[in-house]
CSV table of C-alpha atoms and ligand atoms in Angstrom, one decimal:
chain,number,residue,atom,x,y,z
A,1,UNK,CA,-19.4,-16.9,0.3
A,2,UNK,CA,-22.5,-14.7,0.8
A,3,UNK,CA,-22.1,-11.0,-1.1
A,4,UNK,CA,-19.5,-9.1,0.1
A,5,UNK,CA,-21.3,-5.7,0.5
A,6,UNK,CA,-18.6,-4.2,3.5
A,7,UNK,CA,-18.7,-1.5,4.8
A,8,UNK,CA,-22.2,-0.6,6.0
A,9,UNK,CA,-23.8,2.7,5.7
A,10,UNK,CA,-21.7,4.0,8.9
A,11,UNK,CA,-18.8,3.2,7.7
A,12,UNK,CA,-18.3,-0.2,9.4
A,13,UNK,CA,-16.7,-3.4,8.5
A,14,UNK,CA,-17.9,-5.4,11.3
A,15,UNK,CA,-16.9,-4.0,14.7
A,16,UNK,CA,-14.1,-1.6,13.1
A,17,UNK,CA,-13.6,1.3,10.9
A,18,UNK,CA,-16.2,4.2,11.4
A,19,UNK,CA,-15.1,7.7,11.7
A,20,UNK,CA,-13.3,9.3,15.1
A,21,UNK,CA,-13.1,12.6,14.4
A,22,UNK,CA,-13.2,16.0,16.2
A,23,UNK,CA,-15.9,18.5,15.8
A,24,UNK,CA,-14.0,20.5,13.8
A,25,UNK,CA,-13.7,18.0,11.3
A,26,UNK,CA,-17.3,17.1,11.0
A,27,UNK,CA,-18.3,19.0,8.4
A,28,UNK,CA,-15.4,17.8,6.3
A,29,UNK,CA,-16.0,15.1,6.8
A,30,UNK,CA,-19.7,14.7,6.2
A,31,UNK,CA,-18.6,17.5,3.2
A,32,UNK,CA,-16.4,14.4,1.2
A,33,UNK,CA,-18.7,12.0,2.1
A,34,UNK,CA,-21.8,13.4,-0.2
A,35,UNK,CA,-19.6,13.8,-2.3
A,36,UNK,CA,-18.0,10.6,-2.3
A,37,UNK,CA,-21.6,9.7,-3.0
A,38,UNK,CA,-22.2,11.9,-5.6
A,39,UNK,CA,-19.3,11.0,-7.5
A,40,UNK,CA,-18.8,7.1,-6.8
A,41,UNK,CA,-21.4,5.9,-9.7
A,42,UNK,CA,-21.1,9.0,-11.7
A,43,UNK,CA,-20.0,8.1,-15.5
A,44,UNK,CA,-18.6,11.2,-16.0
A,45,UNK,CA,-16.5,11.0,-13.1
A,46,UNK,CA,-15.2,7.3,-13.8
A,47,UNK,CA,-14.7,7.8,-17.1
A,48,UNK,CA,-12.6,10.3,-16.4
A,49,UNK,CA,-10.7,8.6,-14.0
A,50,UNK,CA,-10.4,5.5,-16.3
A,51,UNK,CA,-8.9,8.2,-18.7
A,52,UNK,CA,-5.9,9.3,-16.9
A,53,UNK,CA,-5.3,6.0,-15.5
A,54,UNK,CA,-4.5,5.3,-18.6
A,55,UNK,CA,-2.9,7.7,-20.4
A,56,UNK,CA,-1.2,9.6,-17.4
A,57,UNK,CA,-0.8,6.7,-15.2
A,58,UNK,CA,0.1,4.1,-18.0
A,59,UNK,CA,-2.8,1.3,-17.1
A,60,UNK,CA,-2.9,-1.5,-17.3
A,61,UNK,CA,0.2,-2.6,-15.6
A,62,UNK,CA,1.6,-5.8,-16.7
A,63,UNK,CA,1.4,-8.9,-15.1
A,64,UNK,CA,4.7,-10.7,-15.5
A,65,UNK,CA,5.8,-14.2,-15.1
A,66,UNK,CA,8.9,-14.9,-13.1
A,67,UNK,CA,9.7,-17.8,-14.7
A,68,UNK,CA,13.7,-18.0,-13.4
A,69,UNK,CA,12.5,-17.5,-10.0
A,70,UNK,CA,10.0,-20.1,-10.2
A,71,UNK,CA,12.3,-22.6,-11.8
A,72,UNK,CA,15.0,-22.0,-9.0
A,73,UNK,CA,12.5,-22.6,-5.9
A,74,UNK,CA,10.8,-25.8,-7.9
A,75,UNK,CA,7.0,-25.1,-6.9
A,76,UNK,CA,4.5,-22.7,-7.8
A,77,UNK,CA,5.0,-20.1,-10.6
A,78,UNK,CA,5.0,-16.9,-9.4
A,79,UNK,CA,3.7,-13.8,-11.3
A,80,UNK,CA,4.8,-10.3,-10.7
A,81,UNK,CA,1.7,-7.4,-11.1
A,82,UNK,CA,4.1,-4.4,-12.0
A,83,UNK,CA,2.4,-1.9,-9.6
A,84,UNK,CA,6.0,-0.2,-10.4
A,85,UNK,CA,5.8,0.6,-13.8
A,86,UNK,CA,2.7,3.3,-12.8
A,87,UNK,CA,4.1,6.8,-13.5
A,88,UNK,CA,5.7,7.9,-10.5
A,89,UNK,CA,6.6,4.7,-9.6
A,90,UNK,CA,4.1,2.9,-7.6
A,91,UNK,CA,0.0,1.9,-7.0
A,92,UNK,CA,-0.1,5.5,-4.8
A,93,UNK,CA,-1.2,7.1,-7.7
A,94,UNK,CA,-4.1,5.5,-8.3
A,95,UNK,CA,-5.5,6.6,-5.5
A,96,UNK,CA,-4.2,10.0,-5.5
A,97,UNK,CA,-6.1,10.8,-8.8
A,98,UNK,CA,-9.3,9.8,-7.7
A,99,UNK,CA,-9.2,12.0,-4.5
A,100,UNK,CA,-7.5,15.0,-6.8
A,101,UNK,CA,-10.0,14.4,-8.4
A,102,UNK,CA,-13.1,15.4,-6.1
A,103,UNK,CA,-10.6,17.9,-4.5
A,104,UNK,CA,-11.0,19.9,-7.8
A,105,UNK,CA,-14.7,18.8,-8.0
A,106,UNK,CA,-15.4,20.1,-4.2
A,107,UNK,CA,-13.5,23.5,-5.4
A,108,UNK,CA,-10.7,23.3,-2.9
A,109,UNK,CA,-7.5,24.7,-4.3
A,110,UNK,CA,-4.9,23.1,-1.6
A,111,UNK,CA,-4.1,19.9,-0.7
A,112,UNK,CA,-2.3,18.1,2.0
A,113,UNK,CA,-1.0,14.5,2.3
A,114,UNK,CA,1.0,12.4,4.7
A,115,UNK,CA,3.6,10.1,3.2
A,116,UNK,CA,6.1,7.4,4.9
A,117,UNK,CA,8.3,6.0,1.9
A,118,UNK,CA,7.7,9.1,0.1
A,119,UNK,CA,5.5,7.6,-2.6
A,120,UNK,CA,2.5,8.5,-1.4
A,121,UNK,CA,4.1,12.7,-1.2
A,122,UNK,CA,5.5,11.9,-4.8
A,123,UNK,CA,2.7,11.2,-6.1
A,124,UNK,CA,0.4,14.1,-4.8
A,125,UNK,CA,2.8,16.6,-5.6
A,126,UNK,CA,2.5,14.8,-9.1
A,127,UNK,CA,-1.0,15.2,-9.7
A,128,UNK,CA,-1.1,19.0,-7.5
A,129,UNK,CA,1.7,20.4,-10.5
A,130,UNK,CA,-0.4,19.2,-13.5
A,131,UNK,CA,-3.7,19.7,-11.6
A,132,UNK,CA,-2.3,23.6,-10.4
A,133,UNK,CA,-3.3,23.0,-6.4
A,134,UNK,CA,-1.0,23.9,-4.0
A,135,UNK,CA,0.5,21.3,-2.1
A,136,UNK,CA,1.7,20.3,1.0
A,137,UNK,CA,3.8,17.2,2.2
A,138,UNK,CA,4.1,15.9,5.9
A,139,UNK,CA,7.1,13.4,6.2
A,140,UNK,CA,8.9,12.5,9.4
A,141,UNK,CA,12.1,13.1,10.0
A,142,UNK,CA,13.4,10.0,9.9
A,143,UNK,CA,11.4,8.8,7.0
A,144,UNK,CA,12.9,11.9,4.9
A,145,UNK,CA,16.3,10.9,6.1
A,146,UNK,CA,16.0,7.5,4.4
A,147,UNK,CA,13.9,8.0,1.4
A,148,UNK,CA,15.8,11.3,0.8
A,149,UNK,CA,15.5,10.9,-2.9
A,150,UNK,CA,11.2,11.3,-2.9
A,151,UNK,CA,12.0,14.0,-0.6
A,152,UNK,CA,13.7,15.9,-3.6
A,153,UNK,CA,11.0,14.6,-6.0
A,154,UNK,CA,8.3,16.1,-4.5
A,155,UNK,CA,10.3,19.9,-4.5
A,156,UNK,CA,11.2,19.8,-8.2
A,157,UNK,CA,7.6,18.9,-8.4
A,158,UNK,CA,6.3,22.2,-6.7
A,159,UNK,CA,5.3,20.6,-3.1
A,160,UNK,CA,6.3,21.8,0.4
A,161,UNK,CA,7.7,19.0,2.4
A,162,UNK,CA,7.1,19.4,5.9
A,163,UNK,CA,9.6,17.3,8.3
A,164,UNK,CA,8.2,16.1,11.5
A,165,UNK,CA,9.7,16.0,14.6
A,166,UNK,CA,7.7,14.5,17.3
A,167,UNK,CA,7.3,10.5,18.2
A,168,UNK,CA,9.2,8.2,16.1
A,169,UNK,CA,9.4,11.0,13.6
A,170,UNK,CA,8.0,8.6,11.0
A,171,UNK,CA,4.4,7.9,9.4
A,172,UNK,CA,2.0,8.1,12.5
A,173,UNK,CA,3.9,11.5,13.5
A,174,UNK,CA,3.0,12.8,9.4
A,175,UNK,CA,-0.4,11.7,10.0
A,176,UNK,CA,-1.0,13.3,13.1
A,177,UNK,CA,0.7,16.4,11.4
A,178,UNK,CA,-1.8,16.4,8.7
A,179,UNK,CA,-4.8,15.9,10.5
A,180,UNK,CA,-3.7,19.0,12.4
A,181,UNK,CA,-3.1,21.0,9.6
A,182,UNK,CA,-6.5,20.0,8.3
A,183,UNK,CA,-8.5,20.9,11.0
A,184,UNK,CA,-6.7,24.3,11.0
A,185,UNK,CA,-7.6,25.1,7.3
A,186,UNK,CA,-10.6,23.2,6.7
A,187,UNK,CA,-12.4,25.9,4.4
A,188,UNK,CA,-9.9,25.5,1.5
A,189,UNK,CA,-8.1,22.3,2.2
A,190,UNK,CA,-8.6,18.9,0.8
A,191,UNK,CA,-7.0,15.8,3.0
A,192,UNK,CA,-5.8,13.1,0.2
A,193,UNK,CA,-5.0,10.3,2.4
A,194,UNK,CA,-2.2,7.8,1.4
A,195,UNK,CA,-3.9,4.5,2.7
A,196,UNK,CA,-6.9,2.6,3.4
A,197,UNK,CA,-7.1,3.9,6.7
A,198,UNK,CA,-8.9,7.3,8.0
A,199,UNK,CA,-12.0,7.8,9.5
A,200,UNK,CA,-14.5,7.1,6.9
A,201,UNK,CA,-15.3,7.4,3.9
A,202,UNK,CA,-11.6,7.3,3.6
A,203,UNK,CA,-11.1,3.4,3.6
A,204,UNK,CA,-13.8,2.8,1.6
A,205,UNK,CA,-12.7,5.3,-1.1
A,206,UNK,CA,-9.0,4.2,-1.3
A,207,UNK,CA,-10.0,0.9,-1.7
A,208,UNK,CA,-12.5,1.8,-4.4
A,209,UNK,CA,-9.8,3.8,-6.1
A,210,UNK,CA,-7.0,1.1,-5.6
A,211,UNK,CA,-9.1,-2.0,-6.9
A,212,UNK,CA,-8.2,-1.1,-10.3
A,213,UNK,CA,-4.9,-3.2,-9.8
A,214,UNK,CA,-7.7,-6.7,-8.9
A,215,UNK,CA,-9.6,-6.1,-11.4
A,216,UNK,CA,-7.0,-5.7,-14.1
A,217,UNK,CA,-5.6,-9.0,-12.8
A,218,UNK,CA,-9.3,-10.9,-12.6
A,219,UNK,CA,-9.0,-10.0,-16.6
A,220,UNK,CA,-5.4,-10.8,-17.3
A,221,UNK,CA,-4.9,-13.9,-15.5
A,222,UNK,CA,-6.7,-16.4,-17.2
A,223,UNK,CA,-4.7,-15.7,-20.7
A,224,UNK,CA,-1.2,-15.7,-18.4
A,225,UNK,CA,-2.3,-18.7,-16.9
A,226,UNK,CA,-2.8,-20.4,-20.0
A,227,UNK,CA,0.0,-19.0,-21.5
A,228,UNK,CA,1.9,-21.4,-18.9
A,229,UNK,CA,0.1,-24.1,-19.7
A,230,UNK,CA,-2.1,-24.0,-16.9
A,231,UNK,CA,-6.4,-24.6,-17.3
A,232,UNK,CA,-6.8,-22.8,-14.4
A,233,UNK,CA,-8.2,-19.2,-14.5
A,234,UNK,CA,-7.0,-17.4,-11.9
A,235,UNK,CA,-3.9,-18.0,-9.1
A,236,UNK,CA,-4.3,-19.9,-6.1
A,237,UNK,CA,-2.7,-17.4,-3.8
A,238,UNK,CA,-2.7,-13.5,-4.2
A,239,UNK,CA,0.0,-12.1,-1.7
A,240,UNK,CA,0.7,-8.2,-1.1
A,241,UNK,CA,2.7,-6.3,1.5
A,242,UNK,CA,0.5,-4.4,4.2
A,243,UNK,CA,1.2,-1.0,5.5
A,244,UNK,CA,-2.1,0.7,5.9
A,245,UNK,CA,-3.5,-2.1,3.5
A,246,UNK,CA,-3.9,0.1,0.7
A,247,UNK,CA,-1.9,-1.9,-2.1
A,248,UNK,CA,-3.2,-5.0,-0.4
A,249,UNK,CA,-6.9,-3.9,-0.8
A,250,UNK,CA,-6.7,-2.9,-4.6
A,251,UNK,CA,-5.3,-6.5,-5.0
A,252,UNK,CA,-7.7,-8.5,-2.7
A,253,UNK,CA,-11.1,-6.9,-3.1
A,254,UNK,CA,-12.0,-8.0,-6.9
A,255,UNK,CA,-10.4,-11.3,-5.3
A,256,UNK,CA,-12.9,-11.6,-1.9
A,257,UNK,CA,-15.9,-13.5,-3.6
A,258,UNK,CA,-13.2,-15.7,-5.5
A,259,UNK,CA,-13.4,-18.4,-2.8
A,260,UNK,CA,-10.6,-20.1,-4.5
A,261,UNK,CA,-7.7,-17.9,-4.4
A,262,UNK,CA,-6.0,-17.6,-0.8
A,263,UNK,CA,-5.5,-13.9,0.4
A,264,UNK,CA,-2.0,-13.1,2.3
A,265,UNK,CA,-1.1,-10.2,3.5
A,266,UNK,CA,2.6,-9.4,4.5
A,267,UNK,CA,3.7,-7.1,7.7
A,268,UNK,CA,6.8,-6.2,8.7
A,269,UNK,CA,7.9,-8.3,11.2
A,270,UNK,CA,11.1,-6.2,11.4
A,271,UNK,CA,13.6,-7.9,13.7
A,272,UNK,CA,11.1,-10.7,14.4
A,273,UNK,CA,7.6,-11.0,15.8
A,274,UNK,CA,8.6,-11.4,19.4
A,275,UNK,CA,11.3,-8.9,19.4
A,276,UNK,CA,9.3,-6.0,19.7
A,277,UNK,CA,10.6,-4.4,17.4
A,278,UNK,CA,8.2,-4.4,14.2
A,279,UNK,CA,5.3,-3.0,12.5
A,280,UNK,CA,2.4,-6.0,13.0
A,281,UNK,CA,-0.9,-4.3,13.7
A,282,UNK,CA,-2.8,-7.5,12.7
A,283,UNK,CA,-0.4,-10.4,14.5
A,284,UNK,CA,0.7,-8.6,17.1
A,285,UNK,CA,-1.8,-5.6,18.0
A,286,UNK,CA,-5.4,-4.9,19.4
A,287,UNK,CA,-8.4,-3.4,18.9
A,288,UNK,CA,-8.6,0.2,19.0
A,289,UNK,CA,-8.9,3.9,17.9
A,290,UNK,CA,-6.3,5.5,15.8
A,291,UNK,CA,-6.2,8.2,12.9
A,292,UNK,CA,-10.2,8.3,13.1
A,293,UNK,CA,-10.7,4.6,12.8
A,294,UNK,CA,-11.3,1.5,14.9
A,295,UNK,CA,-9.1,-0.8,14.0
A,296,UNK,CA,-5.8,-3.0,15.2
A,297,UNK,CA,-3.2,-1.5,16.0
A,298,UNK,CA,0.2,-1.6,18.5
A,299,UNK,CA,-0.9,-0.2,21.8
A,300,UNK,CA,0.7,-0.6,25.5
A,301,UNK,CA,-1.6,-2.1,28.4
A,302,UNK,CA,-2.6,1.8,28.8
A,303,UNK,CA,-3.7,2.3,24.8
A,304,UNK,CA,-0.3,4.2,24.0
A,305,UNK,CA,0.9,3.4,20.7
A,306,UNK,CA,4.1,1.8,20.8
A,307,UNK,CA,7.0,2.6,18.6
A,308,UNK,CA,7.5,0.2,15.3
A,309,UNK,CA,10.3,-0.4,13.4
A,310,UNK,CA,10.5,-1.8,9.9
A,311,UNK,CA,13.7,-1.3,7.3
A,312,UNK,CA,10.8,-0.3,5.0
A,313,UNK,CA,9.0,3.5,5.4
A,314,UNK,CA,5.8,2.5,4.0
A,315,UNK,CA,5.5,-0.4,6.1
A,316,UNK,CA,6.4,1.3,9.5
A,317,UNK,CA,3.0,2.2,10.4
A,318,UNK,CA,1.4,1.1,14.6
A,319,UNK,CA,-2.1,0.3,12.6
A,320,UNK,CA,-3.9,-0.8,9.7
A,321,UNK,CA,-6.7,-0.2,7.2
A,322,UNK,CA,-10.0,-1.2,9.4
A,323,UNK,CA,-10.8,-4.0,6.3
A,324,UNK,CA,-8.1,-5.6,7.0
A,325,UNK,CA,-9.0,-6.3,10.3
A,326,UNK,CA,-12.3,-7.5,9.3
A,327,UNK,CA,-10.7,-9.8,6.6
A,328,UNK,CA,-8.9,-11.4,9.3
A,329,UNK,CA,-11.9,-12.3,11.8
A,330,UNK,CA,-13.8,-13.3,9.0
A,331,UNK,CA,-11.0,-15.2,7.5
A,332,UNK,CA,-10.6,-14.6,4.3
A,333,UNK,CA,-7.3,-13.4,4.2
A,334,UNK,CA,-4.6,-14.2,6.3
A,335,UNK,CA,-1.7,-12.2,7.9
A,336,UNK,CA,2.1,-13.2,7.9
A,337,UNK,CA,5.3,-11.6,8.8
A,338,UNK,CA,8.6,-11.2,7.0
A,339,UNK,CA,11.7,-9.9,8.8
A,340,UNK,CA,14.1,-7.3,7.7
A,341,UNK,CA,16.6,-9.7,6.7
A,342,UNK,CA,14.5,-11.7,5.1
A,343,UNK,CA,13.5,-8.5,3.0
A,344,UNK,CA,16.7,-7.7,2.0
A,345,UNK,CA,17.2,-11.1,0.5
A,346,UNK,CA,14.4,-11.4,-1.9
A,347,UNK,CA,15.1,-7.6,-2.6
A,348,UNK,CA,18.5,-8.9,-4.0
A,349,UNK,CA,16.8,-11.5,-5.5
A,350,UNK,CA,14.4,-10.4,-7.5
A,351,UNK,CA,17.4,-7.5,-8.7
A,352,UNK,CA,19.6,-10.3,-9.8
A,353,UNK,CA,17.1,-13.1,-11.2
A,354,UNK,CA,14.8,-11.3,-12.9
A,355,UNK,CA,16.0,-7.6,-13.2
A,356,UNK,CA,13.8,-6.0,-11.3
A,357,UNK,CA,14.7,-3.6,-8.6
A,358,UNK,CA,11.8,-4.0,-6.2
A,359,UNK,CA,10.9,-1.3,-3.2
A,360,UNK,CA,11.7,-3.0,-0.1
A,361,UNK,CA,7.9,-2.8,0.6
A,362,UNK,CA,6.9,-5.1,-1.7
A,363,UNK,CA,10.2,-7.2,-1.5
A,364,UNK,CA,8.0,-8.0,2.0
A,365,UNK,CA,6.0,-9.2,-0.8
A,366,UNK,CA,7.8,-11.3,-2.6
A,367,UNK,CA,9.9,-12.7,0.3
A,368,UNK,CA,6.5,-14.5,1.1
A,369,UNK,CA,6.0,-15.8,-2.2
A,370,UNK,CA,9.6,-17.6,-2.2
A,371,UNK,CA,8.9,-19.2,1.2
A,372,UNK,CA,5.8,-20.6,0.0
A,373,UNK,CA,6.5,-21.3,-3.2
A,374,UNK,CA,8.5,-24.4,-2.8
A,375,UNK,CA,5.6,-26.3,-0.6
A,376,UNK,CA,3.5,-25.9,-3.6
A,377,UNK,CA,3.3,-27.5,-7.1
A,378,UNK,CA,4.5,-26.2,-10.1
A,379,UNK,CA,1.3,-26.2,-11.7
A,380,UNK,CA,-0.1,-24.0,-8.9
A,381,UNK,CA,0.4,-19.8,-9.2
A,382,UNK,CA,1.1,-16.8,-7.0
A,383,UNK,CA,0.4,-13.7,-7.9
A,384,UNK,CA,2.1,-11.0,-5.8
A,385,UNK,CA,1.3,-7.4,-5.9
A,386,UNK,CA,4.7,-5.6,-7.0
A,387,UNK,CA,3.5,-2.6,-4.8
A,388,UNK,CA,6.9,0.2,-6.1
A,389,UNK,CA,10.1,0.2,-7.5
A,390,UNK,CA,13.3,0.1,-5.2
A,391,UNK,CA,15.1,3.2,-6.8
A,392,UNK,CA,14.4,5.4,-3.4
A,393,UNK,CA,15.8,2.3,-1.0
A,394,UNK,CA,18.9,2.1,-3.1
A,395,UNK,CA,21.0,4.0,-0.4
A,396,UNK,CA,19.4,2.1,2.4
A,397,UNK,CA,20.0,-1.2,0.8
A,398,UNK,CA,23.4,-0.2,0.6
A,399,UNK,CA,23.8,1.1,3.7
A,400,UNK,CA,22.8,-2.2,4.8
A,401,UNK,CA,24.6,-4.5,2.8
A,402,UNK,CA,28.1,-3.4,3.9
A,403,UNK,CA,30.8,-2.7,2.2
A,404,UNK,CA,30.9,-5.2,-0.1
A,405,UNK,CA,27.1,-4.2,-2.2
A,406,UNK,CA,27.2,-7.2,-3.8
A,407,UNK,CA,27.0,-10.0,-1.1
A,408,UNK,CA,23.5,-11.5,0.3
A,409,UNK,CA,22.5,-11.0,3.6
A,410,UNK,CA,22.3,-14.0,6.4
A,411,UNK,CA,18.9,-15.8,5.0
A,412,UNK,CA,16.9,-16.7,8.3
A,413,UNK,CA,14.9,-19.3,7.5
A,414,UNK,CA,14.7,-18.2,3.8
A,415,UNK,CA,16.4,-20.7,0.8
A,416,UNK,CA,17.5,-18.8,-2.2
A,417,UNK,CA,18.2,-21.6,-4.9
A,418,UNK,CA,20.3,-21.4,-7.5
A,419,UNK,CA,21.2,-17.4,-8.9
A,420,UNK,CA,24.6,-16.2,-9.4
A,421,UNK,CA,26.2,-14.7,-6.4
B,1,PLP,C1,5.8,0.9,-2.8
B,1,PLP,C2,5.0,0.8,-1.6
B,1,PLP,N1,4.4,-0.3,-1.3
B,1,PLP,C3,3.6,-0.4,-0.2
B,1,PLP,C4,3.4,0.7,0.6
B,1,PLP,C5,2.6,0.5,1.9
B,1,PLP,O1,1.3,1.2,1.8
B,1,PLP,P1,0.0,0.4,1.6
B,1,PLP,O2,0.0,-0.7,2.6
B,1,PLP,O3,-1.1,1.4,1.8
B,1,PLP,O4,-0.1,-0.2,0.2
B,1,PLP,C6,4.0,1.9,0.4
B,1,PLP,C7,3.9,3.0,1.3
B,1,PLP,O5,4.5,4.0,1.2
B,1,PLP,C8,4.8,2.0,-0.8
B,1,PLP,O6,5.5,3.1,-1.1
């Protein structure tokens, strides 16, 4: 394909993105913009960042070979990139250091953030103790009920979390929260936003931030590949769960001009695509304006957003980063669904075959991979972005799995070979 050079100067990928915002905001916004700009190419700045990346952070993740789970399923091999072996737990942080980052730069000494699973608010309140800047967390109610232990991270860490009540008292709600709060103390406040989604510069900068995890694995791949005894140098399909995209992004962007390697993106598809309930901006939505960007999201015939539903926090969001959008239309990535259920059963999979206890975000993930796997030949590779690590679902998954913990969930549609039960 021709360069990929998105967005344009306004902001745009194609007909979405841009920036919705109030008056108040303006200046903000335009504010983090030049200096977006200053700072993007600066090689003080990124060497800096490259710094604590690695020696706060613990970059580069690995990238991991599942070789059980690809023996059981009898296609592709499937490799793991350990987004959850970051500090704190998950790829949130890479982002949240580069914003901290210009926060400090721009000389504002607070910072807000929104956060759904509570990685997004762990992280902030991670980088605002060692940074000193006072931070605040917005959280919905229901999303600090079942990620309660983030909720208790972030206040040994120093933050304020702030429950919200209003709407489905989940992500959308914290966001709206936020955006509030900014407008109100613009002066001395810095937004750092949790996903590729925003009015811009935001989904341009996340991304930026977050395409540390591609690039790693553009580098890494060809020796894993080889390792496997495979002459090809990078996978045939990259696959990542997609909230606001942000995870997603970091993973598919160093991938775009790699005509080569498919691009899948998960959503929650909750109880099912056509039940209603779920969180599919890009399968199930329309265009429109949300958060200060155009972009698809889950709107009624009268542009109210509807109410999602997702077992996972960080996936129960009614939009989506605006690149994603455009990555559909254009068609170089492609959108899927994977139910609740379905979730739940690679999440128990990947505990008890490789030892890993995956957040049930990116088991969306990895529930994709094992479907696909088995169409595919074994000398073929996925690579799936391991977006977090399960400890803070533990008490959902439980919750869940009824009494006995132990026992798998009805599949639907999913084969799990092989594995002790
Ligand atoms: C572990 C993990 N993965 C994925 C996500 C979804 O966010 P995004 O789509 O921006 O990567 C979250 C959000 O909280 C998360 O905590």
């Amino acid at each position: 394909m021709s360069a990929y050079t998105q967005p344009d100067a306004s902001g745009h990928f194609g007909p979405y993105g841009g920036s919705f915002v109030s008056e108040t905001l303006t200046h903000a916004i335009d504010e983090l913009r030049a200096a977006y700009a200053r700072y993007q190419n600066d090689p003080e700045f990124q060497a800096e960042f490259r710094y604590e990346l690695a020696h706060y952070v613990g970059r580069p993740s690995p990238v991991y070979h599942a070789a059980r789970t690809s023996r059981e399923l009898g296609g592709a091999q499937i490799y793991l990139k350990r987004e959850d072996l970051n500090h704190t737990g998950a790829h949130k942080i890479n982002n949240v250091i580069g914003q901290a980052m210009l926060a400090r730069r721009m000389g504002k000494p607070r910072i807000i953030a929104e956060t759904g699973a509570g990685q997004h608010g762990v992280a902030t309140a991670t980088i605002c103790a060692r940074y000193g800047l006072e931070c605040v967390v917005y959280m919905g109610a229901e999303d600090v009920r079942r990620q309660s232990p983030n909720v208790y991270r972030m206040k040994l860490l120093g933050a304020t979390v702030v429950p919200v009540d209003s709407g489905s008292r989940t992500l959308k709600d914290a966001l709206n929260e936020a955006m509030r709060d900014w407008v109100a103390n613009v002066d001395h406040t810095f937004y750092i936003i949790g996903t590729v989604a925003g009015p811009h510069p935001y989904p341009m900068m996340v991304r930026d931030f977050q395409s540390v995890i591609g690039q790693e694995c553009l580098a890494q791949m060809p020796a894993m590949l080889a390792s496997q005894g495979s002459a090809a140098e990078q996978p045939d399909v990259v696959v990542a769960c997609v909230g606001g995209g942000s995870n997603a992004m970091g993973i598919f962007h160093p991938y775009i001009p790699h005509a080569g390697t498919r691009l899948i993106g998960v959503e929650a598809a909750g109880e099912g695509l056509d039940s209603g309930k779920h969180s599919a901006s890009l399968q199930r939505g329309s265009s429109g304006v949300l958060h200060g960007n155009r972009t698809f999201i889950l709107q009624d015939e009268n542009g109210q957003i509807t109410e999602t539903h997702s077992i996972s926090a960080g996936l129960d969001y009614p939009g989506v980063g605006p690149e994603h959008a455009w990555l559909q239309d254009i068609r170089r990535a492609e959108y899927v669904g994977i139910t609740d259920a379905e979730a739940l059963v690679a999440f128990h999979h990947l505990c008890r075959t490789e030892g890993i206890i995956p957040a049930l975000e990116s088991s969306h993930a990895f529930a994709y991979a094992m479907k696909l796997a088995p169409s595919m030949k074994p000398e073929q590779s996925i690579l799936v972005n391991l977006s977090g690590r399960g400890d803070k679902d533990i008490g959902t998954v439980a919750d869940l799995s009824g009494v006995d913990f132990y026992d798998r969930p009805s599949m639907r549609g999913l084969t799990v070979k092989g594995g002790k039960e």
